[in-house]
Short mmCIF file of C-alpha atoms in Angstrom, two decimals:
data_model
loop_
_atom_site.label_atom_id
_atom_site.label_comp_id
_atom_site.label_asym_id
_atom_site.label_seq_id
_atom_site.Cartn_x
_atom_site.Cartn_y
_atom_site.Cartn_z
CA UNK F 28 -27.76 99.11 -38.16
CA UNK F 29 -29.56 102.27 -38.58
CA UNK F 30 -26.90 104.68 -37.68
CA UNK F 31 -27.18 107.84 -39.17
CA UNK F 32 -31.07 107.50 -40.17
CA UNK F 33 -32.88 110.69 -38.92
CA UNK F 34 -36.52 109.80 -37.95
CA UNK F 35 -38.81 112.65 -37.10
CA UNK F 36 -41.68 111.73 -35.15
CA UNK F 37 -44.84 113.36 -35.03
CA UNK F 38 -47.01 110.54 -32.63
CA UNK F 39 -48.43 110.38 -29.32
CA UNK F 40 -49.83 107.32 -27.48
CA UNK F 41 -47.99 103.93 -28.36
CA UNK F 42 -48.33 102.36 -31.87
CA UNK F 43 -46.45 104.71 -33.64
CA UNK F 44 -44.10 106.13 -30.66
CA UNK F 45 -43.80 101.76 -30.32
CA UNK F 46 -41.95 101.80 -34.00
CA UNK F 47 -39.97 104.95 -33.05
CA UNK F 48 -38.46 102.86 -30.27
CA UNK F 49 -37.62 100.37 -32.41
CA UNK F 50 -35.84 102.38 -34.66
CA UNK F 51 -34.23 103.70 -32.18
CA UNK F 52 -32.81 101.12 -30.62
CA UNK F 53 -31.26 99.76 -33.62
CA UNK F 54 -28.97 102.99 -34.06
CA UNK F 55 -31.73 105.70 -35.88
CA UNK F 56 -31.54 109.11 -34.57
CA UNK F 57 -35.40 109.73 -33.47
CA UNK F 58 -36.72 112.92 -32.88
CA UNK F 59 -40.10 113.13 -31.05
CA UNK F 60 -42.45 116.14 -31.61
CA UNK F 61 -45.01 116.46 -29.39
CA UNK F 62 -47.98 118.64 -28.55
CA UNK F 63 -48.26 121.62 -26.23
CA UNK F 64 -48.31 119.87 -22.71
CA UNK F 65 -46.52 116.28 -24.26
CA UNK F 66 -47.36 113.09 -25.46
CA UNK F 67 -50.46 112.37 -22.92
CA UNK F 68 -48.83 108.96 -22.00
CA UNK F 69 -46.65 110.67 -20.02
CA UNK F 70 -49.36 111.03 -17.94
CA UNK F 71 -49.96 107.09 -17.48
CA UNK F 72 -49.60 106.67 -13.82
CA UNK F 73 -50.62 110.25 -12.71
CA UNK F 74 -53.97 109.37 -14.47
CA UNK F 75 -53.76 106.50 -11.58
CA UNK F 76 -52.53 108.77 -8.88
CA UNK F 77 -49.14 107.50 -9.05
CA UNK F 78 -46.26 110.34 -9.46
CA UNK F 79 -42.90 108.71 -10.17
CA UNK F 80 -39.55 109.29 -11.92
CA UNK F 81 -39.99 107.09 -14.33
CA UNK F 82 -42.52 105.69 -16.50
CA UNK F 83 -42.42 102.35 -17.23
CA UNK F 84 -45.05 102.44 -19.90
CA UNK F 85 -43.66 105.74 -21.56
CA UNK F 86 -40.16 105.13 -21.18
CA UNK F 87 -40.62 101.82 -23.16
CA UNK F 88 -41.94 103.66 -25.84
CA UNK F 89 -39.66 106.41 -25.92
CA UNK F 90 -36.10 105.52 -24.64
CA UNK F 91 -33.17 107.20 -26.48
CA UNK F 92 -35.70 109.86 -28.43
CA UNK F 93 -34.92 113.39 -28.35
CA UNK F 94 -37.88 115.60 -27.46
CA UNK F 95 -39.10 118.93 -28.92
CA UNK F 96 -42.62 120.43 -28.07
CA UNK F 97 -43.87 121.91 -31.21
CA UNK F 98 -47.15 124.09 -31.19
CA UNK F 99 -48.15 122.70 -35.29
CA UNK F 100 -51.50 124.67 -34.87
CA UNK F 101 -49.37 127.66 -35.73
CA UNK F 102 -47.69 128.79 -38.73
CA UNK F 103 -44.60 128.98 -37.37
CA UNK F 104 -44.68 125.75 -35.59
CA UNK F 105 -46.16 123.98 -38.97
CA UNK F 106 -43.29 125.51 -40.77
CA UNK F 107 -41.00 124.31 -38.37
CA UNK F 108 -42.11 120.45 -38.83
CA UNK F 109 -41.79 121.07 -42.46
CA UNK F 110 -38.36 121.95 -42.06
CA UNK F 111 -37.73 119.19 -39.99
CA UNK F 112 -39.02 116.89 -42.29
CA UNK F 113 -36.75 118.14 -44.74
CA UNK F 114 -33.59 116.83 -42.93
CA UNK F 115 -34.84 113.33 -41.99
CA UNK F 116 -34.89 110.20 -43.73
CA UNK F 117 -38.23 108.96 -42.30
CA UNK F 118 -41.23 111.19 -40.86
CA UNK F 119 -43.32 108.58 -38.70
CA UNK F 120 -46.69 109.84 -37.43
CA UNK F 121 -50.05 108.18 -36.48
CA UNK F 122 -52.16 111.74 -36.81
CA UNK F 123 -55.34 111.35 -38.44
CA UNK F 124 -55.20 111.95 -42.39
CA UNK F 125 -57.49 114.51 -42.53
CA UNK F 126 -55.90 116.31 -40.02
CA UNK F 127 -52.35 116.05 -42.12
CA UNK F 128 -53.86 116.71 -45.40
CA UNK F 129 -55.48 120.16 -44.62
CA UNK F 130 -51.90 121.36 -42.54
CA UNK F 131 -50.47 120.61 -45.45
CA UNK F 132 -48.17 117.49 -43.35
CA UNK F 133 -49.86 114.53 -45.66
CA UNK F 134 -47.33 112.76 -47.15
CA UNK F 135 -47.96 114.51 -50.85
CA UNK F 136 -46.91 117.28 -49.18
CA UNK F 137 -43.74 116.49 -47.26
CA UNK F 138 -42.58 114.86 -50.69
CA UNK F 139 -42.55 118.32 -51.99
CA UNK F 140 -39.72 119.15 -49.76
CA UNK F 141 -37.74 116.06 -49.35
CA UNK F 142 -38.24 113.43 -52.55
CA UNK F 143 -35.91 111.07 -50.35
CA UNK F 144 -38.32 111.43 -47.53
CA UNK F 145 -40.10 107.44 -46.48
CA UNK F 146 -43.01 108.46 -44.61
CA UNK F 147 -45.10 106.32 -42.61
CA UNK F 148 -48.49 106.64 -41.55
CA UNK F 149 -49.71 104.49 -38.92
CA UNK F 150 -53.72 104.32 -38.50
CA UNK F 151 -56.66 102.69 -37.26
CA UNK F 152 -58.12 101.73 -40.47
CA UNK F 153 -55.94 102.72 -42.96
CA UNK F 154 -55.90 105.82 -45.33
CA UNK F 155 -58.77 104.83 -48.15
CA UNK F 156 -62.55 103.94 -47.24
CA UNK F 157 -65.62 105.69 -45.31
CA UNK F 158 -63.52 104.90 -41.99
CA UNK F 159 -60.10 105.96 -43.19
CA UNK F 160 -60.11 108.96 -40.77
CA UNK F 161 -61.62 107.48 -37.36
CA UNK F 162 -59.97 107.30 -34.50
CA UNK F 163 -58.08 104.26 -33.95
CA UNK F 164 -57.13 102.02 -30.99
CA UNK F 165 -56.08 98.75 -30.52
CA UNK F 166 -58.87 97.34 -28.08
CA UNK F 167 -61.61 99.04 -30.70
CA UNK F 168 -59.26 98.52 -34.39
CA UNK F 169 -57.18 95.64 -33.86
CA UNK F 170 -59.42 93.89 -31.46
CA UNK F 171 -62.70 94.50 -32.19
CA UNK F 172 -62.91 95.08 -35.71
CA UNK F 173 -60.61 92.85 -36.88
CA UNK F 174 -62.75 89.89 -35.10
CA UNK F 175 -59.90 88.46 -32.69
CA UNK F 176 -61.86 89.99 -29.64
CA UNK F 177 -65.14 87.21 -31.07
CA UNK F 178 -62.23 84.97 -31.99
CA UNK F 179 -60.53 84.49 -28.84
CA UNK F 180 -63.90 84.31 -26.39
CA UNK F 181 -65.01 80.40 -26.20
CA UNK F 182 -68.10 79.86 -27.31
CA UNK F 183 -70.83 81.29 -25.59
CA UNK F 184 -68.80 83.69 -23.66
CA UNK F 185 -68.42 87.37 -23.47
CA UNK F 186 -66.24 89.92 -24.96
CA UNK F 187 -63.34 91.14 -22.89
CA UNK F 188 -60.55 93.64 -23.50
CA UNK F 189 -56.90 92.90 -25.28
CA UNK F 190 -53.90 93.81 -22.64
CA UNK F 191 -52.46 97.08 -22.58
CA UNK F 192 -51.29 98.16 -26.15
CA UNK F 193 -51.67 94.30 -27.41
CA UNK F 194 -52.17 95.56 -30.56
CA UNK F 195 -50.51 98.64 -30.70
CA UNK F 196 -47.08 97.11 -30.67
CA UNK F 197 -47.84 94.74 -32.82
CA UNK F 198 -48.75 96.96 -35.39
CA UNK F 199 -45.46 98.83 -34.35
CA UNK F 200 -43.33 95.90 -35.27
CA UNK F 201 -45.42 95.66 -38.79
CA UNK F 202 -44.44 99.45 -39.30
CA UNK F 203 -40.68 99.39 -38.30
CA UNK F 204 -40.57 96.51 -41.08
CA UNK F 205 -42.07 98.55 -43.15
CA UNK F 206 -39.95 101.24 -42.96
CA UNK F 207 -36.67 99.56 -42.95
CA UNK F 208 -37.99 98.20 -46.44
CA UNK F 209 -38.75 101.83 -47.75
CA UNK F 210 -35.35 103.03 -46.46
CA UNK F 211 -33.57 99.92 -48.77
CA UNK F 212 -35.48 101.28 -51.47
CA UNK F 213 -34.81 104.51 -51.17
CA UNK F 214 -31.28 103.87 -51.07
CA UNK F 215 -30.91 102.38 -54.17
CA UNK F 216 -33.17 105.07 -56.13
CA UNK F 217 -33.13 107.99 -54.33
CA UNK F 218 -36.86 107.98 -53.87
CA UNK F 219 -38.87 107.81 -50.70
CA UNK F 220 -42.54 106.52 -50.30
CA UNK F 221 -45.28 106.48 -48.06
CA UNK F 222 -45.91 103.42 -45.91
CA UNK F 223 -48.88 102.46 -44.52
CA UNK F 224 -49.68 100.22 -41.43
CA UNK F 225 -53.00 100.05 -39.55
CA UNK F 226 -54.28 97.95 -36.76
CA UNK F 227 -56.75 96.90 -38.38
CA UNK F 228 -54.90 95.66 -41.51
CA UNK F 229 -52.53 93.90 -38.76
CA UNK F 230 -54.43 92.39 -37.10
CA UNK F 231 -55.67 90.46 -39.82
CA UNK F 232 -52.50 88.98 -40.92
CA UNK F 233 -51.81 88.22 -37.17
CA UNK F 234 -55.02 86.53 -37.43
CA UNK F 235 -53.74 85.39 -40.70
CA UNK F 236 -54.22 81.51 -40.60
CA UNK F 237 -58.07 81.76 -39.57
CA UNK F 238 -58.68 84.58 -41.68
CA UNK F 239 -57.05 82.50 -44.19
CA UNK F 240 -59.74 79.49 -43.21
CA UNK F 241 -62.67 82.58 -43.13
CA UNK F 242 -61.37 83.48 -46.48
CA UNK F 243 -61.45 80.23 -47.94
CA UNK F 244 -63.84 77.97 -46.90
CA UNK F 245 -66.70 80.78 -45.66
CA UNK F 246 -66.71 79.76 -42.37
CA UNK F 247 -64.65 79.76 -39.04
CA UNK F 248 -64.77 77.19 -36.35
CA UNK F 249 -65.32 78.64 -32.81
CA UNK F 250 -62.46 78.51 -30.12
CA UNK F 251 -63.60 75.56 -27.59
CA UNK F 252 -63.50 74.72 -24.16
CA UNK F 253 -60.67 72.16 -22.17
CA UNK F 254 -63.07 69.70 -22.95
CA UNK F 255 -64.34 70.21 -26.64
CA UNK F 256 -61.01 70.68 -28.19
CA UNK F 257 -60.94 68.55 -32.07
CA UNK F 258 -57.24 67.48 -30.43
CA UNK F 259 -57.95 66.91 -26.82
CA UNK F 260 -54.52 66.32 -26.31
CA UNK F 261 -53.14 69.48 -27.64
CA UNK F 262 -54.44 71.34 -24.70
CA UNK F 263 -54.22 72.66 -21.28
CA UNK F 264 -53.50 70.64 -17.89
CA UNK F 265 -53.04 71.46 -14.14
CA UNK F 266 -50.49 69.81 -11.95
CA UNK F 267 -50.85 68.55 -8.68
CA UNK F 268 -49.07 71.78 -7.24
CA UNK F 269 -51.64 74.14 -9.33
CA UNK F 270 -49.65 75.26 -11.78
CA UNK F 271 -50.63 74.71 -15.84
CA UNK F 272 -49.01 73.21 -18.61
CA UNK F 273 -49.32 73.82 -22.14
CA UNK F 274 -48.54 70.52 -24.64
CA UNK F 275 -48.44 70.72 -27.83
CA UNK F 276 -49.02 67.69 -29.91
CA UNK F 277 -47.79 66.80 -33.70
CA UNK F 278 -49.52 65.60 -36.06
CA UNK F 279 -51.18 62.34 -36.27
CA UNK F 280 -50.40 59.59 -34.16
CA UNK F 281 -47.00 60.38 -32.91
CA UNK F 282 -47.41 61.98 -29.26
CA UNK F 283 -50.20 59.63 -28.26
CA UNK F 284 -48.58 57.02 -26.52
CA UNK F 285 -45.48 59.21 -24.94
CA UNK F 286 -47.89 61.21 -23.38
CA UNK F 287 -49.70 57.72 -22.27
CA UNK F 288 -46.49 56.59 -20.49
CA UNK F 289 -45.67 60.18 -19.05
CA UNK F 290 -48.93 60.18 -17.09
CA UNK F 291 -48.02 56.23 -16.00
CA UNK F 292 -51.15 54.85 -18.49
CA UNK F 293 -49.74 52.81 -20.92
CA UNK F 294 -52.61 50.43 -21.01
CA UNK F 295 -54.13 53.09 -23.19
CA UNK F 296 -51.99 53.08 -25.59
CA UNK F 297 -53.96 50.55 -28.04
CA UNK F 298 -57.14 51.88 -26.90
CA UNK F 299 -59.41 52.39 -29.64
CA UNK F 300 -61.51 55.11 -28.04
CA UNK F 301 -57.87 57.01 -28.04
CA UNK F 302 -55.03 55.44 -30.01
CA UNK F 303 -56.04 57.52 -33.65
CA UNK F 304 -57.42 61.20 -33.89
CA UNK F 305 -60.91 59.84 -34.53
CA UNK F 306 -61.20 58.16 -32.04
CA UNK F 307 -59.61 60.94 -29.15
CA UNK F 308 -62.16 63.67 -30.69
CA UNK F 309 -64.61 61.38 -30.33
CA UNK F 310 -64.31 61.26 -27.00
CA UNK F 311 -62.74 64.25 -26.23
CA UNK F 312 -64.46 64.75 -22.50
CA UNK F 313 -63.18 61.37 -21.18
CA UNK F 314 -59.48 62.02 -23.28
CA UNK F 315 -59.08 64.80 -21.29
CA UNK F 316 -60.81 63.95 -17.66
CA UNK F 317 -58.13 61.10 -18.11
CA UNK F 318 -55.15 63.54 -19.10
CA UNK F 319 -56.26 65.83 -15.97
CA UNK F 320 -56.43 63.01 -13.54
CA UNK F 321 -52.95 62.15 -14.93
CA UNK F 322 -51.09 65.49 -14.65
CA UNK F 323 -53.01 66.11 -11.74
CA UNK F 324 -51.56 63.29 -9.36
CA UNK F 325 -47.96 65.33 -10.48
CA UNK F 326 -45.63 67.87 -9.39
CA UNK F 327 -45.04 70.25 -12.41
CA UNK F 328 -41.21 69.40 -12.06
CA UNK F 329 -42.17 66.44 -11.95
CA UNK F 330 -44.12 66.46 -14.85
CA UNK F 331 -41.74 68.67 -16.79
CA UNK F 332 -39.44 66.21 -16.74
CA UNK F 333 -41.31 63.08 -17.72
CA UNK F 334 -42.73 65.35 -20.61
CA UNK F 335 -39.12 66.28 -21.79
CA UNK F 336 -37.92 62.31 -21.37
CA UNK F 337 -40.25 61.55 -23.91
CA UNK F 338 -39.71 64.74 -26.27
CA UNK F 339 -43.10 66.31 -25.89
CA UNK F 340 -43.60 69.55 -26.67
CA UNK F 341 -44.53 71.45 -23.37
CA UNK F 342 -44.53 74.79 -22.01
CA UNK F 343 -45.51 76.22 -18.46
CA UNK F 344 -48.20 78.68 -18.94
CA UNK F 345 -46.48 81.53 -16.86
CA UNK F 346 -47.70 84.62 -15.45
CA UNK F 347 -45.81 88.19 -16.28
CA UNK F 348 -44.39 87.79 -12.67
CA UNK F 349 -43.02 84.34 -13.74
CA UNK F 350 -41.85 85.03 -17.56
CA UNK F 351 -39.83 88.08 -15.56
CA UNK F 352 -38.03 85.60 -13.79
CA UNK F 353 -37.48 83.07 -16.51
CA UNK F 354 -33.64 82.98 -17.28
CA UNK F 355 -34.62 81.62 -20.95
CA UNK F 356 -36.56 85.11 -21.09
CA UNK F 357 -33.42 86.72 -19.92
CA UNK F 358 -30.73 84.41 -22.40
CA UNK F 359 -32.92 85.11 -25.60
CA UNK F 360 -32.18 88.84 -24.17
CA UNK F 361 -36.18 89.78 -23.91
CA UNK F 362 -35.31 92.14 -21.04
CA UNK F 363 -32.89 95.07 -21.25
CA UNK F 364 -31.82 97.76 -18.89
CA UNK F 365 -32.90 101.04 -19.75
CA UNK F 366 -30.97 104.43 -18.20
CA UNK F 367 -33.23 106.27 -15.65
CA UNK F 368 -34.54 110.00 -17.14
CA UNK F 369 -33.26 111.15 -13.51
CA UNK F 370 -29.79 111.36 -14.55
CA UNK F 371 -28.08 109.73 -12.33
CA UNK F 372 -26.42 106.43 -13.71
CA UNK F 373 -29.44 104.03 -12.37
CA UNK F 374 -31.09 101.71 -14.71
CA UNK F 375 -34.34 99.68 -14.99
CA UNK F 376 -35.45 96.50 -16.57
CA UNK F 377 -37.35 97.13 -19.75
CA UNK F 378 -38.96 94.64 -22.78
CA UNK F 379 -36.35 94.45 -25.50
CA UNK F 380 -37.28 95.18 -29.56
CA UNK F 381 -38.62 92.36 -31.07
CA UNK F 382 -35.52 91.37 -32.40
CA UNK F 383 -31.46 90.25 -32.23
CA UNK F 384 -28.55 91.62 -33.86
CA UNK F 385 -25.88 89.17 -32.37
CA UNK F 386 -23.01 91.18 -31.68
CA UNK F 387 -24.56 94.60 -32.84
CA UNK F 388 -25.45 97.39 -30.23
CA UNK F 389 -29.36 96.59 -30.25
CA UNK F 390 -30.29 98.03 -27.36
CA UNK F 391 -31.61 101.17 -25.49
CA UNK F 392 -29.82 103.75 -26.49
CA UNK F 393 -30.35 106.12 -23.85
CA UNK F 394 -33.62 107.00 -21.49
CA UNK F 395 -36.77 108.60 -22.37
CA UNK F 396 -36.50 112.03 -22.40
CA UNK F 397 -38.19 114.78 -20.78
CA UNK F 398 -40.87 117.07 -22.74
CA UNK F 399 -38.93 119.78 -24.81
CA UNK F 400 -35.39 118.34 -23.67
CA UNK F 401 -33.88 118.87 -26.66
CA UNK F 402 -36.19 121.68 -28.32
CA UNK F 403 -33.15 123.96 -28.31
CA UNK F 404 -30.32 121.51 -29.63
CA UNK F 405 -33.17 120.46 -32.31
CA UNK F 406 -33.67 123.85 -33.22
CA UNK F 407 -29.66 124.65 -33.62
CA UNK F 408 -29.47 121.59 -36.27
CA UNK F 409 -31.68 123.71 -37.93
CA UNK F 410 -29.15 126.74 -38.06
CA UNK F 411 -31.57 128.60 -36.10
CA UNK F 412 -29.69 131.52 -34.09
CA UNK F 413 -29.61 131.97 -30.37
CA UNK F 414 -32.19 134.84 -30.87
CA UNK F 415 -34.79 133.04 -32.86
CA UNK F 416 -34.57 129.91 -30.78
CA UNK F 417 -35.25 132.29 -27.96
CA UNK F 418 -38.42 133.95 -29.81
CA UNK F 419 -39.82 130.40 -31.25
CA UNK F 420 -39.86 129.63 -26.70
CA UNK F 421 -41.39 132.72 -26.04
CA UNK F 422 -43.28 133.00 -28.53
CA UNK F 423 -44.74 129.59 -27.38
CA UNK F 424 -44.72 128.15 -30.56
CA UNK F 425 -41.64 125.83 -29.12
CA UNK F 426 -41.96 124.19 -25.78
CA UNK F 427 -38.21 123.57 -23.73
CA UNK F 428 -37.42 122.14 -20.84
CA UNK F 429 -34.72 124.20 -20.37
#
């Protein structure tokens, strides 16, 4: 889809490099610049003492990029992103502003030298306000700020960390969209513009139903226990063979009495303490000891299948070890192979982008590559001779691999 879209990118870590890899995979030609030394990701699992081939946690981020290691501290290195940015359609980076705006790589002045040019700048907190040039991550921006972290914790618990890059690549999806909406704009006028995502700003539309409530009404209620839930049967219940299940109940009075003959109690199906919402929230302790004891005495296949006789919504609540194996994971084509950086045909599983083309070429579109891989081919787009691409290395203001 986004075949013959140049993307420089001037990111390290995972939000932005996240939206790169989207790109990417849906046909854009990316070109990662990175610091003296690389992107310090790289580094993920020597940080951990682990030294292998591949990097599962890079390589996600990074697969089919080209590489060039750019020293932008210099003159000749800054000039050399300028040009760069020149050729390209989109210049993705998640620097800090300040630190763009006095090198001159802010998006008033890339604009200068490519009018076309959609440039987005991916944040912590956004580019206006005291905090506009912080440091941003996803556990401290999109977590803690944003008020998920307090959000998430039932009441009267304590605060606990988001997954790796939770947040980041959720802000990456927000930022590929944006940019595939700049790049139908600028296609039609001939005028690029900058787009701005932040985790924080994310985050609060991912949030966006109780923000709305916040919003609204002044006021949030807290997240609640097994027990305490306002629809006890919209909750969480362990089978007899220790594994949980997730139902999901509609709206009024619908799913009482299916679920009341799946757990083999249909005597309670004209019980007033639990035949209307009222009632059930009412006594919300005993609803659910009774739904426990029910699941409970079953299998989850076996309860699976009762719950899916009587069309209630149910899922298994998985672990990463189980969704990995799930072959509805697999057919809605979440996991991908990705080609090995060692060159030698191999492939490894890999999440897929967030999204389907049916019948396009969505996919990886070739492994991460190595630091300064392509710092010389990069360079010769450029029209740089032999001779100056052999200065800019020795001169260390270009880092190659080769």
């Amino acid at each position: 889809m986004l075949e013959g879209i140049r993307v420089i990118e001037y990111a390290t870590y995972m939000a932005a490099p996240g939206a790169g890899s989207i790109l990417s995979d849906w046909g854009a030609e990316v070109i990662k610049v990175e610091p003296p030394g690389g992107d310090p990701i790289r580094k993920f699992f020597r940080t951990l003492g682990t030294d292998i081939q591949d990097n599962p946690v890079f390589d996600f981020d990074n697969r089919g990029k080209k590489s060039i290691g750019i020293d932008t501290r210099t003159d000749e290195g800054n000039a050399l992103l300028r040009e760069l940015a020149a050729t390209a359609d989109v210049f993705l980076t998640n620097v800090r502003p300040g630190g763009l705006a006095r090198s001159g790589l802010d998006y008033d002045g890339l604009k200068e030298v490519n009018p076309k040019l959609v440039y987005c700048s991916l944040t912590g907190y956004g580019l206006d306000g005291p905090d506009a040039d912080k440091p941003g991550f996803d556990v401290a921006s999109f977590w803690a700020r944003a008020g998920v972290a307090r959000s998430t914790i039932p009441k009267g618990g304590e605060p606990f960390p988001c997954r790796t890059a939770y947040g980041d690549h959720t802000t990456s999806i927000a930022a590929a969209a944006g940019i595939c909406a700049a790049l139908v704009e600028a296609g039609r006028t001939g005028k690029g513009r900058l787009v701005e995502a932040s985790l924080l700003r994310t985050a609060l539309f991912t949030m966006g139903s109780d923000f709305a409530i916040q919003l609204f009404f002044g006021r949030l209620g807290s997240t609640k226990a097994r027990h305490e839930q306002t629809v006890p049967i919209m909750n969480f219940f362990k089978t007899a063979d220790d594994h949980w299940l997730c139902i999901v109940a509609r709206q009024g009075e619908t799913d009482w009495a299916p679920i009341c003959r799946v757990i083999g109690r249909e005597d309670l199906i004209d019980d007033e303490r639990f035949n209307n919402a009222k009632g059930r929230r009412a006594n919300n302790r005993e609803c659910v000891d009774i739904l426990d004891a029910g699941f409970g005495a079953m299998t989850r296949e076996e309860a699976a299948r009762k719950l899916d006789e009587h069309s209630i919504a149910w899922s298994p609540v998985q672990t990463m070890a189980e969704a990995a194996q799930d072959p509805q994971v697999h057919a809605a084509g979440g996991v991908v192979q990705v080609p090995s950086s060692a060159g030698d045909g191999s492939t490894f599983s890999s999440p897929a982008s967030p999204v389907r083309f049916p019948g396009a070429d969505d996919g990886p579109k070739g492994p991460a590559p190595n630091f300064g891989q392509h710092s010389k081919a990069v360079l010769s787009s450029l029209g740089k001779s032999e001779s100056e691409i052999r200065q800019l290395i020795s001169s260390g203001v270009v880092s190659s691999a080769a």
